[in-house]
Coordinates of C-alpha atoms and ligand atoms in Angstrom, one line a residue:
M5 CA 135.1 132.7 291.2
K6 CA 136.0 134.1 287.8
T7 CA 133.3 133.3 285.3
Q8 CA 134.3 132.7 281.7
S9 CA 133.5 135.8 279.8
F10 CA 133.1 136.1 276.0
S11 CA 131.4 138.4 273.6
K12 CA 127.8 137.3 273.5
R13 CA 125.9 137.2 270.3
T14 CA 123.9 140.2 269.3
M15 CA 122.1 138.2 266.6
T16 CA 121.9 134.5 265.6
C17 CA 123.7 133.1 262.5
G18 CA 120.4 133.1 260.7
D19 CA 119.5 136.8 261.2
A20 CA 121.8 139.0 259.1
R21 CA 120.1 140.8 256.2
A22 CA 120.8 143.7 253.8
E23 CA 119.1 146.0 256.4
H24 CA 122.0 145.3 258.8
I25 CA 124.7 146.5 256.4
G26 CA 127.0 148.9 258.2
S27 CA 126.3 147.7 261.7
T28 CA 128.6 145.9 264.0
V29 CA 127.4 142.5 265.2
V30 CA 128.6 139.7 267.4
L31 CA 127.9 136.1 266.3
N32 CA 128.4 132.9 268.3
G33 CA 128.4 129.5 266.6
W34 CA 130.2 126.5 265.2
V35 CA 132.6 126.5 262.3
H36 CA 130.6 124.8 259.6
R37 CA 133.2 125.1 256.8
R38 CA 136.4 126.9 256.3
R39 CA 137.4 128.0 252.8
D40 CA 140.8 129.6 252.0
L41 CA 140.2 131.6 248.8
G42 CA 142.2 134.3 247.1
G43 CA 144.2 135.1 250.2
L44 CA 141.1 135.4 252.3
I45 CA 139.6 132.9 254.8
F46 CA 135.8 132.4 254.7
I47 CA 134.0 130.7 257.5
D48 CA 130.4 129.5 257.3
L49 CA 129.4 130.1 260.9
R50 CA 126.5 128.0 262.0
D51 CA 123.9 127.7 264.7
R52 CA 120.4 126.2 264.7
Y53 CA 119.0 129.3 263.1
G54 CA 121.2 129.3 260.0
M55 CA 124.5 130.2 258.6
T56 CA 126.4 133.4 258.1
Q57 CA 129.6 133.9 256.0
V58 CA 132.3 135.6 258.0
V59 CA 135.5 136.8 256.3
F60 CA 139.1 137.2 257.6
N61 CA 141.4 139.5 255.6
P62 CA 145.2 139.3 256.1
Q63 CA 145.7 142.9 254.9
E64 CA 143.2 144.4 257.3
K65 CA 144.0 142.3 260.4
P66 CA 147.1 140.2 260.1
E67 CA 147.1 138.8 263.7
L68 CA 143.4 137.8 263.4
F69 CA 144.1 136.1 260.1
A70 CA 146.8 134.0 261.8
Q71 CA 144.3 133.0 264.4
A72 CA 141.7 132.2 261.8
E73 CA 144.1 129.8 260.2
K74 CA 143.9 127.6 263.3
L75 CA 140.1 127.2 263.0
R76 CA 138.8 123.7 262.2
S77 CA 135.4 122.2 261.6
E78 CA 133.1 122.4 264.7
F79 CA 135.3 124.8 266.7
V80 CA 133.0 127.1 268.7
I81 CA 133.8 130.8 268.2
S82 CA 132.6 134.3 268.8
V83 CA 133.2 136.9 266.1
T84 CA 132.6 140.6 266.2
G85 CA 132.5 142.3 262.8
L86 CA 130.9 144.6 260.4
V87 CA 128.0 143.5 258.2
R88 CA 128.6 144.3 254.6
E89 CA 127.1 143.5 251.2
R90 CA 128.7 140.5 249.5
P91 CA 130.7 141.4 246.4
E92 CA 128.9 141.2 243.1
G93 CA 128.5 137.6 241.9
A94 CA 129.0 136.2 245.5
H95 CA 125.4 136.5 246.7
N96 CA 124.0 133.2 247.7
A97 CA 120.2 132.8 247.1
N98 CA 120.2 129.4 248.9
I99 CA 120.6 130.9 252.4
A100 CA 118.6 133.6 254.1
T101 CA 121.7 135.6 255.0
G102 CA 123.1 135.2 251.4
D103 CA 123.2 138.8 250.5
V104 CA 125.7 139.8 253.3
E105 CA 128.8 138.7 255.1
V106 CA 130.6 139.8 258.2
A107 CA 134.1 141.3 258.0
V108 CA 135.7 140.1 261.3
N109 CA 137.4 142.5 263.7
E110 CA 137.6 140.2 266.7
L111 CA 137.7 136.5 267.1
E112 CA 137.5 134.4 270.2
I113 CA 137.9 130.7 270.1
L114 CA 135.4 129.5 272.8
N115 CA 136.2 125.8 272.3
T116 CA 138.1 123.5 270.0
C117 CA 136.8 120.3 268.5
K118 CA 138.6 117.0 267.8
T119 CA 138.3 115.7 264.2
P120 CA 134.6 114.8 264.2
P121 CA 133.8 111.1 263.4
I122 CA 130.7 112.4 261.6
Q123 CA 130.8 115.2 259.1
V124 CA 128.3 117.7 260.4
A125 CA 128.5 119.9 257.3
D126 CA 126.9 117.3 255.0
N127 CA 124.0 115.0 255.4
S128 CA 125.5 112.1 253.5
S129 CA 124.7 108.7 254.9
V130 CA 126.7 107.5 257.8
D131 CA 126.6 104.1 259.5
E132 CA 123.7 104.4 262.0
S133 CA 125.6 102.9 264.9
L134 CA 128.2 105.7 264.5
R135 CA 125.4 108.3 264.4
L136 CA 123.8 106.9 267.5
K137 CA 127.2 106.7 269.4
F138 CA 128.0 110.3 268.5
R139 CA 124.4 111.4 268.6
F140 CA 125.4 114.9 269.9
L141 CA 127.2 115.5 266.6
D142 CA 124.6 113.7 264.5
L143 CA 122.0 116.1 266.0
R144 CA 124.0 119.1 264.8
R145 CA 123.4 118.0 261.2
S146 CA 120.7 120.1 259.4
R147 CA 118.5 117.1 258.7
M148 CA 118.2 116.1 262.3
Q149 CA 117.9 119.7 263.4
E150 CA 115.0 120.1 261.0
N151 CA 113.4 116.9 262.2
L152 CA 113.5 117.9 265.8
I153 CA 112.2 121.3 265.0
L154 CA 109.3 119.8 263.1
R155 CA 108.5 117.4 265.9
H156 CA 108.5 120.4 268.4
K157 CA 106.1 122.3 266.1
M158 CA 103.8 119.3 265.8
A159 CA 103.7 118.8 269.6
K160 CA 103.1 122.6 270.0
A161 CA 100.3 122.6 267.4
T162 CA 98.8 119.6 269.1
R163 CA 98.7 121.4 272.4
D164 CA 97.3 124.5 270.9
F165 CA 94.5 122.7 269.0
L166 CA 93.5 120.5 271.9
D167 CA 93.6 123.4 274.4
K168 CA 91.3 125.3 272.0
E169 CA 88.9 122.3 271.9
G170 CA 88.7 122.3 275.7
F171 CA 91.1 119.4 276.5
L172 CA 93.1 119.5 279.7
E173 CA 96.7 118.1 279.7
I174 CA 97.1 116.0 282.7
E175 CA 100.1 113.9 283.7
T176 CA 99.7 110.3 284.8
P177 CA 102.3 108.3 286.8
M178 CA 105.3 106.6 285.3
L179 CA 105.6 104.1 288.2
V180 CA 102.4 102.0 287.9
S181 CA 101.1 98.5 288.1
A182 CA 100.8 96.7 284.8
T183 CA 98.6 98.0 282.0
P184 CA 97.8 95.4 279.5
E185 CA 98.5 96.6 276.0
G186 CA 99.7 93.3 274.8
A187 CA 103.5 93.8 275.4
R188 CA 105.8 92.9 278.2
D189 CA 106.3 95.4 281.0
F190 CA 109.5 97.1 281.9
L191 CA 109.8 96.5 285.7
V192 CA 111.2 98.8 288.3
P193 CA 112.1 97.2 291.7
S194 CA 110.8 98.8 294.8
R195 CA 113.3 99.5 297.5
L196 CA 110.7 100.4 300.1
S197 CA 108.7 97.2 299.4
P198 CA 111.4 94.6 298.7
G199 CA 110.4 91.9 296.2
K200 CA 107.7 94.1 294.7
F201 CA 107.9 95.9 291.4
Y202 CA 106.4 98.9 289.6
A203 CA 105.8 98.6 285.9
L204 CA 106.5 101.5 283.5
P205 CA 103.2 102.3 281.7
Q206 CA 102.6 100.7 278.4
S207 CA 100.2 103.5 278.0
P208 CA 98.2 105.8 280.4
Q209 CA 95.1 103.7 279.4
I210 CA 93.7 102.9 282.9
F211 CA 94.5 106.3 284.3
K212 CA 92.9 108.2 281.5
Q213 CA 89.8 106.2 281.9
I214 CA 89.7 106.9 285.7
L215 CA 90.1 110.6 284.8
M216 CA 86.9 110.3 282.9
V217 CA 85.2 108.8 286.0
S218 CA 86.6 111.9 287.9
G219 CA 84.8 114.2 285.5
F220 CA 87.8 115.5 283.4
D221 CA 85.7 114.9 280.3
K222 CA 88.4 115.9 277.7
Y223 CA 91.9 114.8 278.6
F224 CA 95.1 114.6 276.7
Q225 CA 98.8 114.0 277.4
I226 CA 101.8 113.8 275.2
A227 CA 102.7 110.7 277.0
R228 CA 105.8 108.5 277.0
C229 CA 104.9 104.8 276.8
F230 CA 107.1 101.8 277.5
R231 CA 106.8 98.4 275.9
D232 CA 109.4 95.6 276.2
E233 CA 109.0 94.1 272.7
D234 CA 111.3 92.7 270.1
L235 CA 112.3 95.7 268.2
R236 CA 112.5 94.3 264.6
A237 CA 109.7 96.4 263.1
D238 CA 110.7 100.1 263.5
R239 CA 109.7 100.3 267.1
Q240 CA 111.3 101.8 270.2
P241 CA 111.1 100.5 273.8
E242 CA 109.9 104.0 274.8
F243 CA 107.8 106.1 272.4
T244 CA 105.4 109.0 272.6
Q245 CA 101.7 109.1 272.0
I246 CA 99.2 112.0 271.9
D247 CA 97.0 110.2 274.4
M248 CA 93.4 111.4 274.4
E249 CA 90.2 110.4 276.2
M250 CA 86.7 111.9 276.1
S251 CA 83.4 111.4 278.0
F252 CA 79.9 111.3 276.6
V253 CA 81.1 110.6 273.1
S254 CA 80.3 108.2 270.4
R255 CA 82.9 106.8 268.0
D256 CA 82.4 109.5 265.4
D257 CA 83.0 112.2 268.0
V258 CA 86.5 110.7 268.7
L259 CA 87.2 110.2 265.0
G260 CA 86.0 113.8 264.3
V261 CA 88.3 115.5 266.8
S262 CA 91.3 113.4 265.9
E263 CA 91.0 114.0 262.2
R264 CA 90.6 117.8 262.8
L265 CA 93.7 117.6 265.0
M266 CA 95.7 116.0 262.1
Q267 CA 94.3 118.6 259.7
Y268 CA 95.3 121.5 262.1
V269 CA 98.8 120.1 262.7
F270 CA 99.6 119.5 259.0
K271 CA 98.3 122.9 258.0
T272 CA 100.0 124.8 260.8
V273 CA 103.3 123.1 260.7
M274 CA 103.7 122.3 257.0
N275 CA 101.0 124.2 255.2
I276 CA 99.6 121.0 253.9
D277 CA 95.8 120.7 253.4
I278 CA 94.5 117.4 254.7
P279 CA 90.8 116.9 253.7
V280 CA 88.4 115.8 256.4
P281 CA 86.4 113.7 257.1
F282 CA 88.8 110.9 256.6
H283 CA 87.4 107.9 254.7
R284 CA 86.2 105.2 257.1
M285 CA 86.7 101.7 255.9
S286 CA 85.6 98.5 257.8
W287 CA 88.3 96.2 258.9
E288 CA 86.8 93.5 256.7
E289 CA 86.8 95.6 253.6
S290 CA 90.4 96.6 254.3
M291 CA 91.5 92.9 254.7
N292 CA 89.7 92.0 251.5
R293 CA 90.9 94.8 249.3
F294 CA 94.4 95.4 250.7
G295 CA 95.2 92.2 252.6
N296 CA 96.0 94.1 255.8
D297 CA 94.4 96.4 258.3
K298 CA 96.5 99.5 257.4
P299 CA 95.9 100.0 253.7
D300 CA 98.3 102.2 251.7
T301 CA 95.8 104.0 249.5
R302 CA 98.4 106.1 247.6
F303 CA 98.2 103.6 244.7
G304 CA 95.7 101.1 243.3
M305 CA 96.6 97.5 242.4
E306 CA 93.9 96.3 244.8
I307 CA 93.2 92.7 245.5
I308 CA 90.4 91.4 243.3
D309 CA 88.2 88.4 244.1
V310 CA 87.5 86.4 241.0
T311 CA 86.1 83.3 242.7
E312 CA 82.7 83.7 241.0
H313 CA 84.3 83.9 237.6
V314 CA 86.4 80.7 237.8
K315 CA 83.9 78.5 239.5
N316 CA 83.4 76.3 236.5
T317 CA 86.9 75.7 235.1
E318 CA 88.9 72.6 234.8
F319 CA 91.7 73.9 236.9
Q320 CA 92.2 71.7 239.9
A321 CA 93.9 74.1 242.2
F322 CA 90.9 76.6 241.8
N323 CA 88.4 73.8 242.3
D324 CA 90.1 72.5 245.4
A325 CA 90.3 76.0 247.0
I326 CA 86.7 76.8 246.1
G327 CA 85.4 73.4 247.2
S328 CA 86.9 73.9 250.6
G329 CA 85.3 77.3 251.1
G330 CA 88.3 79.3 249.9
A331 CA 88.7 81.9 247.2
V332 CA 90.6 82.8 244.1
R333 CA 92.1 86.3 244.2
G334 CA 94.8 88.3 242.5
I335 CA 96.3 91.6 241.6
V336 CA 97.1 93.2 238.3
L337 CA 100.7 94.2 237.8
P338 CA 100.4 97.0 235.2
G339 CA 102.7 96.7 232.2
C340 CA 104.5 93.6 233.5
A341 CA 103.4 91.2 230.8
G342 CA 107.0 91.1 229.5
Y343 CA 108.4 89.7 232.7
S344 CA 111.2 87.2 232.1
R345 CA 111.2 83.7 233.5
K346 CA 113.6 85.0 236.2
Q347 CA 111.3 87.9 237.2
L348 CA 108.4 85.5 237.4
D349 CA 110.4 83.1 239.6
E350 CA 111.2 86.1 241.8
L351 CA 107.5 86.7 242.3
T352 CA 107.0 83.0 243.2
E353 CA 109.9 83.3 245.6
F354 CA 108.4 86.3 247.2
A355 CA 105.1 84.6 247.7
K356 CA 106.8 81.5 249.1
K357 CA 108.8 83.5 251.6
A358 CA 105.5 85.0 252.7
G359 CA 104.2 81.5 253.4
A360 CA 102.4 80.6 250.2
K361 CA 102.9 77.4 248.2
G362 CA 103.2 79.5 245.0
I363 CA 101.6 82.0 242.8
L364 CA 100.1 81.7 239.4
S365 CA 100.9 84.2 236.7
A366 CA 99.2 85.1 233.5
A367 CA 100.7 87.5 231.0
L368 CA 98.3 89.5 228.8
K369 CA 100.7 89.9 225.8
E370 CA 100.4 92.9 223.6
D371 CA 99.4 90.7 220.7
G372 CA 96.4 89.3 222.6
E373 CA 98.1 86.1 223.8
F374 CA 97.2 84.8 227.3
K375 CA 100.4 83.3 228.4
S376 CA 99.8 81.1 231.4
V377 CA 99.3 77.5 232.5
L378 CA 95.7 78.5 232.9
S379 CA 95.2 78.7 229.1
K380 CA 95.1 74.9 229.0
Y381 CA 92.3 74.7 231.5
L382 CA 90.1 77.8 230.8
S383 CA 88.0 78.3 227.7
P384 CA 88.5 81.5 225.6
E385 CA 85.3 82.8 227.1
Q386 CA 86.5 82.0 230.6
I387 CA 89.7 83.8 229.9
A388 CA 87.9 86.8 228.6
E389 CA 85.7 86.9 231.7
L390 CA 88.7 86.6 233.9
K391 CA 90.4 89.6 232.2
T392 CA 87.3 91.7 232.6
A393 CA 86.9 90.7 236.2
F394 CA 90.4 91.9 236.9
G395 CA 89.9 95.0 234.8
A396 CA 93.3 94.1 233.1
K397 CA 94.5 95.3 229.7
D398 CA 97.0 94.0 227.3
G399 CA 100.5 94.4 228.6
D400 CA 99.5 93.6 232.2
L401 CA 100.5 90.6 234.3
L402 CA 98.0 88.8 236.6
A403 CA 99.3 87.4 239.9
I404 CA 96.7 84.9 241.1
M405 CA 96.4 82.8 244.3
A406 CA 93.8 80.2 245.4
G407 CA 93.2 79.2 249.0
E408 CA 91.8 80.4 252.3
A409 CA 90.6 84.0 251.5
M410 CA 92.3 85.9 254.4
F411 CA 95.5 83.9 254.0
I412 CA 95.9 84.5 250.3
S413 CA 94.8 88.1 250.7
A414 CA 97.5 88.7 253.3
I415 CA 100.2 87.4 250.8
L416 CA 98.7 89.3 247.9
G417 CA 98.7 92.4 250.1
K418 CA 102.4 92.0 250.7
L419 CA 103.1 91.5 247.1
R420 CA 101.0 94.6 246.3
L421 CA 103.2 96.8 248.6
E422 CA 106.4 95.3 247.2
M423 CA 105.4 95.8 243.6
G424 CA 104.0 99.3 244.3
K425 CA 107.4 100.2 245.4
R426 CA 109.3 98.5 242.6
L427 CA 107.0 99.9 239.9
N428 CA 107.3 103.3 241.5
L429 CA 103.6 103.7 241.8
I430 CA 103.7 105.4 245.2
D431 CA 103.5 109.2 245.2
K432 CA 105.8 110.1 248.1
G433 CA 104.3 113.6 248.3
K434 CA 100.9 112.3 249.3
F435 CA 99.5 112.1 252.9
N436 CA 96.6 109.6 252.7
F437 CA 94.8 109.4 256.0
L438 CA 91.9 107.0 256.6
Y439 CA 90.2 105.2 259.5
V440 CA 89.8 101.5 259.7
V441 CA 86.8 100.7 261.9
D442 CA 84.9 97.7 263.3
F443 CA 87.8 95.6 264.2
P444 CA 87.2 92.1 265.6
M445 CA 87.1 92.1 269.4
Y446 CA 89.3 89.0 269.7
K447 CA 91.9 87.1 267.7
Y448 CA 93.2 83.6 268.2
N449 CA 96.8 83.3 269.5
E450 CA 98.0 80.1 267.7
E451 CA 101.1 79.8 269.9
E452 CA 99.4 80.1 273.2
K453 CA 96.2 78.5 272.0
R454 CA 94.0 81.1 273.5
L455 CA 92.0 84.2 272.6
E456 CA 93.4 87.6 273.1
T457 CA 91.9 91.0 272.5
E458 CA 92.7 92.6 269.1
H459 CA 93.0 96.1 270.8
H460 CA 93.1 96.1 274.6
P461 CA 90.6 94.5 277.0
F462 CA 89.0 97.8 277.9
T463 CA 87.5 98.2 274.5
S464 CA 83.8 97.8 274.2
P465 CA 82.3 95.1 272.0
K466 CA 79.7 96.5 269.5
P467 CA 76.3 96.5 271.3
E468 CA 74.7 94.4 268.6
D469 CA 77.4 91.6 269.1
M470 CA 77.5 91.5 272.9
H471 CA 75.2 88.4 273.0
L472 CA 78.0 86.5 271.1
L473 CA 80.7 87.1 273.8
E474 CA 80.4 83.7 275.4
T475 CA 79.3 81.6 272.5
E476 CA 81.1 83.0 269.4
P477 CA 83.7 85.5 270.6
L478 CA 85.6 85.4 267.3
K479 CA 82.5 86.8 265.6
V480 CA 82.2 89.8 268.0
K481 CA 83.1 93.2 266.5
A482 CA 84.6 95.9 268.7
D483 CA 84.0 99.6 268.8
A484 CA 87.6 100.0 268.0
Y485 CA 89.3 102.0 265.3
D486 CA 92.7 102.8 263.8
M487 CA 93.9 105.9 262.1
V488 CA 96.1 104.9 259.1
L489 CA 98.5 107.2 257.2
N490 CA 100.2 106.0 254.0
G491 CA 99.9 102.4 255.0
N492 CA 101.0 102.9 258.6
E493 CA 98.9 102.5 261.7
V494 CA 99.3 105.9 263.3
A495 CA 96.7 105.8 266.0
S496 CA 94.5 103.2 267.8
G497 CA 91.5 103.8 270.0
S498 CA 88.1 102.6 271.0
I499 CA 84.9 103.3 272.9
R500 CA 85.5 101.8 276.3
I501 CA 83.6 99.5 278.6
H502 CA 82.1 101.4 281.6
S503 CA 80.2 98.6 283.3
R504 CA 81.8 96.2 285.7
D505 CA 79.7 93.3 284.5
L506 CA 80.6 93.7 280.8
Q507 CA 84.3 94.3 281.7
K508 CA 84.4 90.9 283.5
R509 CA 82.7 89.1 280.6
V510 CA 85.3 90.5 278.2
F511 CA 88.1 89.5 280.6
N512 CA 86.6 86.0 280.9
A513 CA 86.8 85.4 277.2
I514 CA 90.6 85.9 277.3
G515 CA 91.0 83.6 280.2
I516 CA 91.1 86.2 283.0
S517 CA 88.9 84.9 285.8
D518 CA 86.7 87.1 288.0
E519 CA 89.2 86.5 290.8
E520 CA 92.2 87.6 288.7
A521 CA 90.2 90.5 287.3
E522 CA 89.5 91.7 290.9
E523 CA 93.1 91.2 291.9
K524 CA 94.6 93.0 289.0
F525 CA 92.0 95.5 288.0
G526 CA 89.7 95.7 291.0
F527 CA 90.5 99.4 291.4
L528 CA 89.2 100.1 287.8
L529 CA 86.2 97.8 288.2
N530 CA 85.3 99.6 291.4
T531 CA 85.3 103.0 289.7
F532 CA 82.7 101.7 287.2
E533 CA 80.3 101.4 290.2
Y534 CA 80.8 105.0 291.2
G535 CA 79.3 106.9 288.3
A536 CA 81.6 106.1 285.3
P537 CA 80.4 108.0 282.3
P538 CA 80.4 106.5 278.8
H539 CA 83.8 107.3 277.3
G540 CA 86.3 106.6 274.5
G541 CA 89.6 107.8 273.2
I542 CA 92.5 107.4 270.9
A543 CA 96.2 107.7 270.9
P544 CA 98.0 109.0 267.8
G545 CA 101.7 108.1 267.8
L546 CA 103.8 111.3 267.7
D547 CA 107.0 109.6 266.6
R548 CA 105.4 107.8 263.6
I549 CA 103.5 110.8 262.4
A550 CA 106.5 113.1 262.7
A551 CA 108.7 110.5 260.8
I552 CA 106.2 110.3 257.9
A553 CA 105.8 114.1 257.8
A554 CA 109.6 114.4 257.7
G555 CA 109.9 111.8 255.0
E556 CA 112.0 109.6 257.2
E557 CA 112.0 105.8 257.0
T558 CA 112.5 105.2 260.7
I559 CA 111.1 106.8 263.9
R560 CA 114.7 106.9 265.2
D561 CA 115.3 109.9 263.0
V562 CA 112.7 112.0 264.8
I563 CA 113.7 111.0 268.3
A564 CA 116.6 112.8 269.9
F565 CA 118.1 109.9 271.7
P566 CA 116.7 106.6 270.5
K567 CA 117.8 103.1 271.2
N568 CA 119.1 100.9 268.5
T569 CA 117.2 97.8 267.4
G570 CA 118.8 95.8 270.2
G571 CA 117.3 98.2 272.7
D572 CA 120.7 99.8 273.6
C573 CA 121.5 103.4 273.9
L574 CA 124.9 103.5 272.1
M575 CA 125.7 106.9 273.4
T576 CA 125.3 106.3 277.1
G577 CA 125.8 102.5 277.1
A578 CA 122.4 101.8 278.7
P579 CA 121.3 99.2 279.8
I580 CA 124.3 98.6 282.1
A581 CA 125.1 96.2 284.9
V582 CA 124.7 97.7 288.3
E583 CA 126.8 97.5 291.5
S584 CA 126.1 94.6 293.7
D585 CA 125.5 97.1 296.5
Q586 CA 122.6 98.5 294.6
L587 CA 121.1 95.1 294.1
K588 CA 121.6 94.3 297.8
I589 CA 119.5 97.3 298.8
L590 CA 116.8 96.2 296.5
K591 CA 117.2 92.6 297.8
L592 CA 117.7 91.4 294.2
K593 CA 120.1 88.7 292.9
V594 CA 121.2 88.4 289.3
E595 CA 121.4 84.8 288.0
G596 CA 124.4 83.5 286.1
Ligands
LIG30 N1 96.0 102.9 275.0 C1 95.8 102.6 273.6 C2 97.1 102.3 272.9 O1 98.2 102.6 273.5 C3 95.2 103.7 272.8 C4 93.8 104.0 273.2 O2 93.0 103.0 273.2 O3 93.4 105.1 273.4 O4 97.1 101.7 271.8

């Protein structure tokens, strides 16, 4: 068989420098741009390492020039030529090869390219479905190339760091029985056991715990996880976690190694200094000050509780809220005292959309006027006290709500984020990490009218709260923690249960009976009776961290082949219907 032969590159398109002047080189790559100038043809030849200018001169090589005229964007070519210095004034400081060019002696067209539906040569915005359909072209664009290189470096730095720390990378199975992480499972029918199904792992949680029982006291895996969820919030049905587990550790050991991992990765990959230790904030404090459990601490505008300062006013809404155990809270919108009626209505609209009845505003006019309905009900002293409590100055606008403390805080928290963006208060260059700790063990699922675990059911309750498990489960705090970066939850973890009895009690509280626990998780419960060490872990999300590091809005931009928000792969067409023969073999029938 005749193999296709072509002149193979002697250097990449990012290599040529002044020191190569005078040598003959071969470059292989894609035609990035063609410029016809002053009777010459210039090609920017591109590969993932960079770009080199190659020149065709009709005087020197007329036949070559004629061939070069046929070159179009994204043709794949091989050129052989002489490296020479660019003429004076034509040096390009923006690219590494900018001092030189290659005068072409030989050209081979290795492949042509239809007119690309996406311009590779510029990063201008293109409809995302087109990008996902033609992902192979989209991935040629410099932004996506940089993102995937960054992701690779982060994964490599992770492996290097954890290896140095004595962690072992161990793979766990993809075909498993269910792991409860709170999402739906993707199921895979078994041919050998018709009517039975594997689940794809929502995380390696159970396996990594069992590895602890087996004595692999420091485990990690850059693990693919699968969760069949509605994808509205920037999620993917399959995503990647830096999954970690350790034995004989306390919470602070896990937090310590994870923050040093982040510090190492950001330093090695981006030369960014991340200070450690990360601030640790209790869940309760986070909910009170920021209205959510993933505070964005890149800007202030925190929620302030003024209940104590408005206890004795004549304002009915305050008195009703306080009387029924609620609170009065608000945020200061700096420099917004001049908001028009329309702008104030927009704030109310925002609060209403978030579920509130409304929001009260008070403008602290530059001339000292307190412009608000409140001025009718509060004495001048009470107004002065309120201003001081908020730490507000003239020119600011107060946005105040009264009601159940957590409910109003959640809405104020949303407003804070929205206004932080609108008022341009968020420094995009910052990477603010912190830990939120002491999560509640359980939360109440209103729809299903039952308790569920806030993290997953393998999380240990705090020892001092264990006695409340049966009586007041909603008061139980868990030894669970999240790592937060710029207002995003980027890792979750916990100290685990390693006693059969406690595991059953935790299951019972969420309605999993002893029998069901035995049936579903008997294998794990058994391991607890064979020398399970105390253990805990965490799982930073590689996609999210890489997206934030790359300055991208969505994790799709740091995943080579993501699904769209409908869960479809627009390039391959997955998911697809399958042949009826295939279903028959699996003894499956599709309804409808
Ligand atoms: N398995 C957990 C998760 O996927 C992480 C952990 O607890 O280590 O969120």
